[in-house]
mmCIF file of C-alpha atoms and ligand atoms in Angstrom:
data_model
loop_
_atom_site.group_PDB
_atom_site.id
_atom_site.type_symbol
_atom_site.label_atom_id
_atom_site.label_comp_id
_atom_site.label_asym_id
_atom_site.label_seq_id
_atom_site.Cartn_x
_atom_site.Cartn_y
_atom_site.Cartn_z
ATOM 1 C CA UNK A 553 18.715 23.976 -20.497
ATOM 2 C CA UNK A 554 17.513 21.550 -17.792
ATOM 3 C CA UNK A 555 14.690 22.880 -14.979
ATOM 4 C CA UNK A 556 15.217 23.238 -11.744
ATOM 5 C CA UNK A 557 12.711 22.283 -9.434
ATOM 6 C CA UNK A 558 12.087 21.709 -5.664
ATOM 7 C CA UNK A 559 9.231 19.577 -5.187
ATOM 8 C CA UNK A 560 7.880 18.940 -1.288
ATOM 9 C CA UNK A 561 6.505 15.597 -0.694
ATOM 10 C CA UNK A 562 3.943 15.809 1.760
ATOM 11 C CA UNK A 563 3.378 12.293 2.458
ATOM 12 C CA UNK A 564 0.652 11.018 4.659
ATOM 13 C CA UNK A 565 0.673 14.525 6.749
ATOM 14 C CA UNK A 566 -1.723 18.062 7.132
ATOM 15 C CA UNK A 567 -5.177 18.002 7.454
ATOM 16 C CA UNK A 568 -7.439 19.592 4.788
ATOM 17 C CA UNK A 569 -7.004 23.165 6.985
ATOM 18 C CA UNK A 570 -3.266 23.225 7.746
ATOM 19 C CA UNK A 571 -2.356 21.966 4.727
ATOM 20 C CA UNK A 572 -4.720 24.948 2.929
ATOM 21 C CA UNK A 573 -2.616 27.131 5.562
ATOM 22 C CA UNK A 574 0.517 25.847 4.874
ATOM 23 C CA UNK A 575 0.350 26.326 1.459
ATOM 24 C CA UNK A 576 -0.808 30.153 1.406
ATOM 25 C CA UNK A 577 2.012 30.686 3.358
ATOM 26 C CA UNK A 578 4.417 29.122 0.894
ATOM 27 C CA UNK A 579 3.169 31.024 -1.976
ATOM 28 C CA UNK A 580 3.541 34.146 0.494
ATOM 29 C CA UNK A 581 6.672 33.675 0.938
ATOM 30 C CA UNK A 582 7.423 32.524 -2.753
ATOM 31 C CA UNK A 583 6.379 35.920 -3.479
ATOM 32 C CA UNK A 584 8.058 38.229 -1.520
ATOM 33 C CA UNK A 585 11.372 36.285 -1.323
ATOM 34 C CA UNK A 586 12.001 34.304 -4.553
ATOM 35 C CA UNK A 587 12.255 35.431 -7.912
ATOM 36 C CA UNK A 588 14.563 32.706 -9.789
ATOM 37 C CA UNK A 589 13.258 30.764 -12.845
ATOM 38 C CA UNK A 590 12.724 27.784 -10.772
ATOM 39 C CA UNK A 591 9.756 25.638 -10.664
ATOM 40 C CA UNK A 592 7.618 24.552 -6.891
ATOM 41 C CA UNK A 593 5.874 21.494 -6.903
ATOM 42 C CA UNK A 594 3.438 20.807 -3.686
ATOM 43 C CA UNK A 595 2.607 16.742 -3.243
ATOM 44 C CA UNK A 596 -0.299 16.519 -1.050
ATOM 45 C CA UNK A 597 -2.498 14.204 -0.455
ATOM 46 C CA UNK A 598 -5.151 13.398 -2.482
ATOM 47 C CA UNK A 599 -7.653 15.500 -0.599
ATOM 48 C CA UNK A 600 -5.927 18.855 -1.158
ATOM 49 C CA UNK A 601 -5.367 18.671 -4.666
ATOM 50 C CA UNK A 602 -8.543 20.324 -6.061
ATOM 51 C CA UNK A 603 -8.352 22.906 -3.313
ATOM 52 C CA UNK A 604 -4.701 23.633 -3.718
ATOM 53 C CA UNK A 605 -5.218 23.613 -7.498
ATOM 54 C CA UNK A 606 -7.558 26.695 -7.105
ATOM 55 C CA UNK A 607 -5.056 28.370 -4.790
ATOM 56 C CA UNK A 608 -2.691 28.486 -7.131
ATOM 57 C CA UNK A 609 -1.350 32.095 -8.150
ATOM 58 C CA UNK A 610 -1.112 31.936 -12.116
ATOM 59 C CA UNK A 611 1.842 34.728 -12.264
ATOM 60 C CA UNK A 612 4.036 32.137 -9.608
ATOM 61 C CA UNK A 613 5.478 29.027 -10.815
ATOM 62 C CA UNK A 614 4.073 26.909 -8.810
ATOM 63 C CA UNK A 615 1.985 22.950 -9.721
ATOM 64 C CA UNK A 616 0.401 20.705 -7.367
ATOM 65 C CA UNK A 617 1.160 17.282 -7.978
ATOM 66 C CA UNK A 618 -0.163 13.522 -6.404
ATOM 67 C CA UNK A 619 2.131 11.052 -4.694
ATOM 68 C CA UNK A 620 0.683 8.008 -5.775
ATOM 69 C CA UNK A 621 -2.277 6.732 -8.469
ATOM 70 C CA UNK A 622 -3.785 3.230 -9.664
ATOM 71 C CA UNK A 623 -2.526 2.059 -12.663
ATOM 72 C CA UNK A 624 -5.940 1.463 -14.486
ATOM 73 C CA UNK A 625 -8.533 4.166 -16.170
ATOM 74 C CA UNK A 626 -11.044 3.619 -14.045
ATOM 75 C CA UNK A 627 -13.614 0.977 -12.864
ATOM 76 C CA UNK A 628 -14.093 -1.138 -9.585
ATOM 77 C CA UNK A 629 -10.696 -0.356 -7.200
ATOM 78 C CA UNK A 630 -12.794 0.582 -4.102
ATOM 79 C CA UNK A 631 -10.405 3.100 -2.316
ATOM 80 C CA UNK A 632 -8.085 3.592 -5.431
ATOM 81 C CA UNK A 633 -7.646 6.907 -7.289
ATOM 82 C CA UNK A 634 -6.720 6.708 -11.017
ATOM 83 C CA UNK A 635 -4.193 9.298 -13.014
ATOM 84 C CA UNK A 636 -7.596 10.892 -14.765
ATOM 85 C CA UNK A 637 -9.702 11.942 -11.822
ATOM 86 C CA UNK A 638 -5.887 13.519 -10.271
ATOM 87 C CA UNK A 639 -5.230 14.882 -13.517
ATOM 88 C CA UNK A 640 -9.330 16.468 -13.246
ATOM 89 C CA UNK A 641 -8.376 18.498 -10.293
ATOM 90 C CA UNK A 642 -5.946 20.600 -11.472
ATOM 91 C CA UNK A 643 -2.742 18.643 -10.849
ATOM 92 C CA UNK A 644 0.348 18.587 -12.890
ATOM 93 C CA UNK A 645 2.651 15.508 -11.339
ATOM 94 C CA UNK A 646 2.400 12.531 -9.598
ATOM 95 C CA UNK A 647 5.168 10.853 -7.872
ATOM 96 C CA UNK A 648 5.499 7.277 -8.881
ATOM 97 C CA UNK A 649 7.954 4.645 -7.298
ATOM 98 C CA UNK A 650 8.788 6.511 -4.150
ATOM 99 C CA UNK A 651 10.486 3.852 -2.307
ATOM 100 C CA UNK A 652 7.403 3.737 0.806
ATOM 101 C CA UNK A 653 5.038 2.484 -2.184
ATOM 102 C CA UNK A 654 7.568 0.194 -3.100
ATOM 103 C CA UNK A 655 8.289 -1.363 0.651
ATOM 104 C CA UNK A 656 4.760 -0.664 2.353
ATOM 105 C CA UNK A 657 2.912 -1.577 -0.673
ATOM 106 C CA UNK A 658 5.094 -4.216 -2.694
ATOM 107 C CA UNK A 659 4.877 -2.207 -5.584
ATOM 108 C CA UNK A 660 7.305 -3.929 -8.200
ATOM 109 C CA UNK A 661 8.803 -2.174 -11.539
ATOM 110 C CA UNK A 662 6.455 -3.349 -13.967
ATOM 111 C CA UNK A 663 3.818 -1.985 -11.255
ATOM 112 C CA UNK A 664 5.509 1.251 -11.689
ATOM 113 C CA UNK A 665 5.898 0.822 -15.836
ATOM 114 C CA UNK A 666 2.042 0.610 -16.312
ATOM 115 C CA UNK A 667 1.482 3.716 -13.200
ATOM 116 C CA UNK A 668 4.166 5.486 -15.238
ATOM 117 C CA UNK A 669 2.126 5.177 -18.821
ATOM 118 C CA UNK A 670 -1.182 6.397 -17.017
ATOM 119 C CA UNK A 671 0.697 9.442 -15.662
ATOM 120 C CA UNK A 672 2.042 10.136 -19.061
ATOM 121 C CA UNK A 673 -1.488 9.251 -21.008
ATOM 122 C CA UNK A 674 -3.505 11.506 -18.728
ATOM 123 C CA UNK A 675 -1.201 14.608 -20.143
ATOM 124 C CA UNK A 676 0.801 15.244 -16.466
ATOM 125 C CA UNK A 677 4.206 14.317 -15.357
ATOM 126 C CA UNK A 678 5.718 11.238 -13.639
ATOM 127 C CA UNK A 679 8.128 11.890 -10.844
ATOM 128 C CA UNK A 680 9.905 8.782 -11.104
ATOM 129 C CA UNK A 681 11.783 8.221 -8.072
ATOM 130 C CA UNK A 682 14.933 5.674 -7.402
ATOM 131 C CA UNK A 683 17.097 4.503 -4.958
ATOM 132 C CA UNK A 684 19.053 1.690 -2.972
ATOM 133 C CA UNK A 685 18.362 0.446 0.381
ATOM 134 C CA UNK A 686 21.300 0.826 3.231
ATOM 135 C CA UNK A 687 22.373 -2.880 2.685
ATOM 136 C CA UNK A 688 22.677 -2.286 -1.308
ATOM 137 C CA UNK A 689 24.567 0.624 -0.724
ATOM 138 C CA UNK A 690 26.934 -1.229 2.039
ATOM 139 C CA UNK A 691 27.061 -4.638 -0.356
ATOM 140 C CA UNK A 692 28.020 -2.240 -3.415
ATOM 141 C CA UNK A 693 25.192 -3.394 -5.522
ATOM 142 C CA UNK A 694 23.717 -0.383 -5.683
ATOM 143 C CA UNK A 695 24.397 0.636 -9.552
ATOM 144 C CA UNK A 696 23.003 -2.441 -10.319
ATOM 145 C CA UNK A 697 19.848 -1.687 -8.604
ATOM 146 C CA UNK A 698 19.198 1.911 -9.620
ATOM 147 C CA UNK A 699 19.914 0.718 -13.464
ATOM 148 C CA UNK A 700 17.389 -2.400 -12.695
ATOM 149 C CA UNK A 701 14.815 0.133 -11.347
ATOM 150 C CA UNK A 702 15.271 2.051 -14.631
ATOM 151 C CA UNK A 703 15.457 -0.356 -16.974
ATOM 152 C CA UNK A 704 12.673 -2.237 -15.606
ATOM 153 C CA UNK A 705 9.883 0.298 -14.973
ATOM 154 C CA UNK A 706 10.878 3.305 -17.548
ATOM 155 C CA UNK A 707 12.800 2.182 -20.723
ATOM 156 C CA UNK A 708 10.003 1.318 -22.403
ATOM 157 C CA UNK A 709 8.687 4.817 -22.723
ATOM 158 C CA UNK A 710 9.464 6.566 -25.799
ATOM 159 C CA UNK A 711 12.352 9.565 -25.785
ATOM 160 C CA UNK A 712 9.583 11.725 -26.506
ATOM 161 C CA UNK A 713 7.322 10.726 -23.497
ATOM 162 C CA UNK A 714 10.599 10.436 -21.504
ATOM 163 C CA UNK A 715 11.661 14.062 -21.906
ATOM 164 C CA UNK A 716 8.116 14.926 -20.007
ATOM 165 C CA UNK A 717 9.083 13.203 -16.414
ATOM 166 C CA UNK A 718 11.257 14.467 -13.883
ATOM 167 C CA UNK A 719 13.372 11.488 -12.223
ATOM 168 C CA UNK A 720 14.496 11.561 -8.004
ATOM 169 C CA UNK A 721 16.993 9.632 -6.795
ATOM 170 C CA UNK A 722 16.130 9.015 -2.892
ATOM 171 C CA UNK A 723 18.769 6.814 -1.513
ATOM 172 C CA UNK A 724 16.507 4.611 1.237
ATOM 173 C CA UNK A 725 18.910 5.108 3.716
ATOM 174 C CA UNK A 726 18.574 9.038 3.600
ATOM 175 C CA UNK A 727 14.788 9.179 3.940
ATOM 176 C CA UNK A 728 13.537 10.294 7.055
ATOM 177 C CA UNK A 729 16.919 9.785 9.010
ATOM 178 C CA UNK A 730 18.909 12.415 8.900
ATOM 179 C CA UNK A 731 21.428 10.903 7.250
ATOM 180 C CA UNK A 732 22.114 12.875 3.850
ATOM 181 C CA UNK A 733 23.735 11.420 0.969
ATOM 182 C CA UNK A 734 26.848 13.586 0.571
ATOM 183 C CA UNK A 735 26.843 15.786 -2.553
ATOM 184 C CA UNK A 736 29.374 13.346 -3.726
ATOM 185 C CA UNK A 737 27.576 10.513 -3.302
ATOM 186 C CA UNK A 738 24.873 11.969 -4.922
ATOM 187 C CA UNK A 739 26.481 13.769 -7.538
ATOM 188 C CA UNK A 740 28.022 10.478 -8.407
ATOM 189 C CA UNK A 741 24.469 8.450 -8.911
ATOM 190 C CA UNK A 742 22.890 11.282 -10.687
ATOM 191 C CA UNK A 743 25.849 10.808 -13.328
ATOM 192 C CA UNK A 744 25.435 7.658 -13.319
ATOM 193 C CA UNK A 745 22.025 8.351 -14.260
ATOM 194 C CA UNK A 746 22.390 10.378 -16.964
ATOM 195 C CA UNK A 747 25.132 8.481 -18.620
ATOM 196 C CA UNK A 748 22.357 5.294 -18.737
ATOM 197 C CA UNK A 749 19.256 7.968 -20.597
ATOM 198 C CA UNK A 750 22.537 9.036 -22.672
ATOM 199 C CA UNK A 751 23.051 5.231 -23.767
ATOM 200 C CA UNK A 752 19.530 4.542 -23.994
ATOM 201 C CA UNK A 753 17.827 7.764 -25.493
ATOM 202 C CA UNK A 754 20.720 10.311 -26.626
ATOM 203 C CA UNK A 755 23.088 12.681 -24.826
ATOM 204 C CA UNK A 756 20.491 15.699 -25.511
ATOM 205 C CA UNK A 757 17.501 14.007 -23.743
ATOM 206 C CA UNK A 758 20.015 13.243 -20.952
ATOM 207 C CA UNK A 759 21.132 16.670 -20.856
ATOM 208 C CA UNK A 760 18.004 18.135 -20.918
ATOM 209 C CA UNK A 761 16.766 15.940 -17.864
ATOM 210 C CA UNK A 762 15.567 17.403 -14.373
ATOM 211 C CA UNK A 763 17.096 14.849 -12.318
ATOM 212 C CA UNK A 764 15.934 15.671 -8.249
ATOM 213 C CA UNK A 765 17.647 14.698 -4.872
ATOM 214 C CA UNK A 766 15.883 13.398 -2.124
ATOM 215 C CA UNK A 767 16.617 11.925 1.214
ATOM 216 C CA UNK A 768 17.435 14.348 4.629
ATOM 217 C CA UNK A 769 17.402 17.111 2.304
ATOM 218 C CA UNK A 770 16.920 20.640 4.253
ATOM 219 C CA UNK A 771 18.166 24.412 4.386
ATOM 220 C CA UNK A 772 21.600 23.726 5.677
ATOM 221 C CA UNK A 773 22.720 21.125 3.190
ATOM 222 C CA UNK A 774 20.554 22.598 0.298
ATOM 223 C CA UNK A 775 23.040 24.805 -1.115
ATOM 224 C CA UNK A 776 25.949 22.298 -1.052
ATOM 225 C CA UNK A 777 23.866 19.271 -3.075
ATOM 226 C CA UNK A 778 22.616 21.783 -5.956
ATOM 227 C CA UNK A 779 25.793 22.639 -6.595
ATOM 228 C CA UNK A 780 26.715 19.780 -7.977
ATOM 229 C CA UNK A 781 26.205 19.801 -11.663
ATOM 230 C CA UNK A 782 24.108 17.122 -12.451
ATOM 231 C CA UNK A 783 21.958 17.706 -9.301
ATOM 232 C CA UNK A 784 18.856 20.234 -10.672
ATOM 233 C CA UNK A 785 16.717 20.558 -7.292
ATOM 234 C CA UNK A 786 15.423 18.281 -4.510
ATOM 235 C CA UNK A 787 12.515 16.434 -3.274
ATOM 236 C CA UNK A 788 11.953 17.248 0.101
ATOM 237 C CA UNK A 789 9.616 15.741 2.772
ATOM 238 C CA UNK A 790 9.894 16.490 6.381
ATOM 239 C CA UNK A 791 11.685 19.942 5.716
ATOM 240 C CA UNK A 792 8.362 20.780 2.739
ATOM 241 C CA UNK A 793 6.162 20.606 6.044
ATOM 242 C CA UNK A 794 7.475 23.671 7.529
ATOM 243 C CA UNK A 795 7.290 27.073 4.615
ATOM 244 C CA UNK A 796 10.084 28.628 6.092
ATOM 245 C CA UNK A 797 12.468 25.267 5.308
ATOM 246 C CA UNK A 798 10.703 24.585 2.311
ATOM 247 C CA UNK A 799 11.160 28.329 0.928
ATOM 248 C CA UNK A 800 14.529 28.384 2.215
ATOM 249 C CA UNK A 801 15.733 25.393 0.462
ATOM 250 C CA UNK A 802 14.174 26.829 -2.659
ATOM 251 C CA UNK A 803 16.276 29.734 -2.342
ATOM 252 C CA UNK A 804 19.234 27.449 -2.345
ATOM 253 C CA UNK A 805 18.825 26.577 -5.622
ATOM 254 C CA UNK A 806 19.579 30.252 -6.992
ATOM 255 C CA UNK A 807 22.616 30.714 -4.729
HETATM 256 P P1 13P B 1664 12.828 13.458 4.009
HETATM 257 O O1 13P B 1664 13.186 14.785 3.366
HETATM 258 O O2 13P B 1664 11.887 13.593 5.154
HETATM 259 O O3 13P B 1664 14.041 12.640 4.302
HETATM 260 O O4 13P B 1664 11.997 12.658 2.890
HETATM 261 C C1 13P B 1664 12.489 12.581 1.600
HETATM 262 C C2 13P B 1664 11.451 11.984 0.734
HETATM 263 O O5 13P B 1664 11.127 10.813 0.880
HETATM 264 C C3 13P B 1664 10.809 12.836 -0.271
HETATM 265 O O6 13P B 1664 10.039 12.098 -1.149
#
């Protein structure tokens, strides 16, 4: 059986303090309100992960993960962080290819194959995240493009290394906007998705994949998206910045 997991993505947002405040009151909440077998994932920035590591409540099942790292071990990338000193604080994921890295910061998908490997190599999980822009999605091309994104930055990995990553699909158009993919549409990629891993790998390591939505996601459309089957959980950004949203969305999942 596949995880389910709601991950928040807080992107470039919170203060060391808020964020330290935000978070307590998550895992308050977590604990009086949520006891399904589903797996929390906090993105912060890089400056909250050791402290957020530490806050962590070992009987909740909860991991703090990264949103970005350099591709290399280490060495002279003034300003970079590499998957090592994220992995050294305590930090479980990192989210690689959302699609802001890939339009703010060019980053291509054989960028995103070598980020990928140092994720994996540094014993935490990718995030992997996919998606097409609105004019791919109006000009039909966007199979094409989410099978190019996979192909291109993830099919090299091993089945064994693949089974450790969690994939997002975050349809451009969706992020931010407050336009939602509707659970058919989304349904529809994440099939789509795990029909290629089925062709690729095998039908059990397709099975057996978390695969996340993202995009406008928030308590009052929660409930719909999960339940469609091949949807196991969301990445959520605006709605992860608030604990009640973020907690209530999490409580959609065992609806
Ligand atoms: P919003 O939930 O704010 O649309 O952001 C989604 C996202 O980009 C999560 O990574």
């Amino acid at each position: 059986m596949r995880k389910n997991i709601v991950a928040g993505n807080w992107k470039m947002n919170m203060d060391l303090e808020t964020g330290i405040q935000l978070f307590n009151e998550i895992q308050q909440l977590l604990k009086e309100e949520v006891n399904g077998d589903q797996e929390v994932i906090i993105c912060s920035p890089y400056i909250h992960l050791s402290s957020l590591s530490q806050l962590v409540n070992p009987n909740t099942n909860l991991s703090i993960g990264a949103q970005n790292c350099h591709q290399a071990d280490s060495g002279a990338f003034t300003g970079e962080v590499s998957a090592s000193i994220i992995a050294s604080t305590g930090a479980a994921y990192v989210i690689i290819g959302h699609s802001e890295r890939r339009l703010y910061f060019s980053e291509s998908n054989s960028l995103l194959a070598q980020k990928l490997d140092t994720v994996l190599k540094n014993g935490m999980a990718p995030i992997f995240c996919v998606g097409e822009t609105l004019e791919q999605r109006n000009n039909e091309t966007y199979f094409e493009v989410i099978k190019e994104q996979l192909t291109e930055a993830s099919f090299h990995l091993q089945g064994v290394e693949y089974r450790k990553m969690v994939l997002a699909y975050e349809p451009v158009w969706a992020i931010g906007t407050g336009l939602t993919a509707s659970p058919e549409q989304a349904q529809e990629i994440h099939s789509f998705i795990r029909g290629l891993l089925a062709d690729k790998y095998n039908q059990d390591l397709a099975n057996n994949m978390t695969i996340l939505y993202g995009g406008s996601c928030n308590p009052k459309n929660a409930s719909e998206l999960f339940a469609k089957s091949d949807i196991d959980g969301g990445l959520i950004g605006g709605a992860s910045l608030k604990a009640r949203d973020f907690v209530d969305i999490i409580k959609a999942l065992n609806e």
